[in-house]
Amino acid sequence: MEPVSLASLTIGPQSWRERSKHSIRRAEELIRQSDARRSRSASPFRSRSCTVGRLSHANTPVPLELNEAEKRSRKHSDNGNSTQLIHKVRPMTTGTTCFTLASAPLVAPFPPPCLREQCADASVRAAGEYMREVRGVEGQLRRQACRVGQESVKLERERGYLERMLRSLRKELLVNQRSLEERTSRPPTTEKGRDGADRLLDREKKELSELKAQLEGTLRDTLTQLQALSQSNKLLLECASERSCVLDLLPHSAINSAGGRCTPSQVTMKPDPTGPYTPECKQAMESSNSALTQSQLLREQIRCLIGEAIARQKSAHQLVNEGLVKKIAETVSLKQNLSLSSASARQAIYRKQRQLNCIQHSHDRALGPVSRADLLSRERLDRPLVQVYHRHPGTQLPEAMHLIQGGAVVQRCLLSSGGELAQLCGTRLKLMEDMRGKGAAAQVDSSVVRLRRRLLDRRMMPSFFLQGTSA
C-alpha cells in the first residue's frame, strides 16, 4: 500500500465546504452593509438635538453602495478562493444607525436612543416657529388697527370742521332771511320796487343753499366712512385677538428661543387656512387698506370743499354788503338832491306867493272900490271933464275898455299864478315825502348792514382752510 500525502487531499465533502463558504460570504456581506450604513448614519447623531429640516433630509433612504475595496473582496470571495482570509470590518459602536420619522421606508432597523428628545425638540421648534409667525401676523394686524384708529381720529376732526362750516352756513342763511325781512319794512310808497340789493340777497341765498347741500352730502359720506373704519378696526382687532390665542407661552419680548428676533419681513404673507396668515386676516388687511385709502381721499376732498365753501361764502357775503353799502350811498345821494330840490321849490313857492300877492293887489286896484260911494271924482267915468269932452260927436274915450281888458288880464295872471303856486306846493310835498322815504330806506339798509356785520360768524377756522381765501 502506497503512502498517501494528506496535505494535498481534502477529507470533507465538497457540499460541506460549500455550505461553510456560503455562510462566510453571507457574514462578510452583512458586515460590509453594516459598516456602510454606520458610516452614513454617524454624522446625523453627532449632536443629540437636530432641527426639523435635518430630520426631513433623513426621510430619503440612503442607498447601499460599496467602495472599491469591498467590491474586490467580494469578487475574490466569489471566485472560490476559500483559503484567503478576508479582512472583516466590524462596527465600532452599536445602535447609532439613523431612524427616519416620516412615512418613508426605514433606513435603520431600529430608532436611535434619543428619538423622544428629537421628536420633542422638533415639536417645540415647529410650535415656536408657528407662534413667532403668528406673533408677526398679530403685530401687523394691530399696527394696521392702530393706523385705522389714527385715520378715524383724523377723519373725526374733519367731520368737526364740516359741522362747524355747516353751522356757519345755516347762520348765514338765517342772516340772509332776516335781511330780506328787514328790507320789507321800507316805505311802500317810494321804495316798493325790487332793486339790485334784493337780487344780490337772492343770489347769496341760492349760493349758500348749494353749499349747504354739498356739505351735507359730504357729511353723510364722512359718517359712512367713519362707520367703515370702525368696522374695519373691529375686524382687525378680532383677527388679532383670534391669532393671539396661541401666544400665551411666547415671551413678550418677541425674541425666540434661538436668540433671533421675529420681524414682519420673516412672516409669510401668503394666505393659508391652516397657517399663521389666514384668508380672514388677508381680507381684513385688504378691506382696511381700502378704507384707509378712501378715508385719505375723503379728507382731501373735505379740505378742498371747506376751503371752497369759505371762499364762496365770504365772496357772497362781501358782495351783498358792498351792494347794500352802494345802495345806501345812492339813497343818501338822492336824499341830498331831493333836499336841495325841496329847498329850491320852497324858495320858488315863496317867490310865487309874493308875485301872487302883487297880482292880487293889482287885480283889486283894477276892480276899484267895492262901494260906489268910495269912488273918487277922478275915478268916475262921468266926471265933468269927460262930460265936457263928450259934447262933440266922435269923441269917445277908451278908458272903460282898457280897464275891462286890464282886469281880465290881471284875473288870468292871478289864476295862472295860483295854479303854479299849487303845483309848486304839490311838488315840494312830493319831494319831502320822497326825501323822508329815502331817509327811511337808508336807515333800513344801514340797519341790515349792521345786522349782517354783527351776526357774522367770527369763529376761527384752521389756517390751511383760509389759505385760498385771503386773496
PDB file of C-alpha atoms in Angstrom, residues 128-129 131-133 135-136 143 250-267:
ATOM      1  CA  GLY A 128     -42.252  78.060  18.367  1.00  0.00           C
ATOM      2  CA  GLU A 129     -41.767  78.918  14.718  1.00  0.00           C
ATOM      3  CA  MET A 131     -46.064  81.081  17.262  1.00  0.00           C
ATOM      4  CA  ARG A 132     -43.420  83.577  16.141  1.00  0.00           C
ATOM      5  CA  GLU A 133     -45.008  83.819  12.701  1.00  0.00           C
ATOM      6  CA  ARG A 135     -46.951  86.977  16.541  1.00  0.00           C
ATOM      7  CA  GLY A 136     -45.684  88.726  13.424  1.00  0.00           C
ATOM      8  CA  ARG A 143     -50.388  98.054  13.719  1.00  0.00           C
ATOM      9  CA  LEU A 250     -44.375  83.001  23.950  1.00  0.00           C
ATOM     10  CA  PRO A 251     -42.123  85.578  25.656  1.00  0.00           C
ATOM     11  CA  HIS A 252     -43.438  89.120  25.409  1.00  0.00           C
ATOM     12  CA  SER A 253     -40.054  90.373  24.247  1.00  0.00           C
ATOM     13  CA  ALA A 254     -40.729  88.871  20.787  1.00  0.00           C
ATOM     14  CA  ILE A 255     -37.355  87.029  20.950  1.00  0.00           C
ATOM     15  CA  ASN A 256     -37.427  83.364  20.062  1.00  0.00           C
ATOM     16  CA  SER A 257     -35.649  80.639  21.929  1.00  0.00           C
ATOM     17  CA  ALA A 258     -32.743  80.522  19.450  1.00  0.00           C
ATOM     18  CA  GLY A 259     -31.972  84.193  20.088  1.00  0.00           C
ATOM     19  CA  GLY A 260     -33.385  85.623  16.854  1.00  0.00           C
ATOM     20  CA  ARG A 261     -35.936  88.424  16.602  1.00  0.00           C
ATOM     21  CA  CYS A 262     -39.194  87.979  14.697  1.00  0.00           C
ATOM     22  CA  THR A 263     -39.604  90.818  12.220  1.00  0.00           C
ATOM     23  CA  PRO A 264     -42.514  91.428   9.855  1.00  0.00           C
ATOM     24  CA  SER A 265     -40.299  90.506   6.921  1.00  0.00           C
ATOM     25  CA  GLN A 266     -39.942  86.968   8.363  1.00  0.00           C
ATOM     26  CA  VAL A 267     -43.706  86.437   8.341  1.00  0.00           C
TER      27      VAL A 267
END
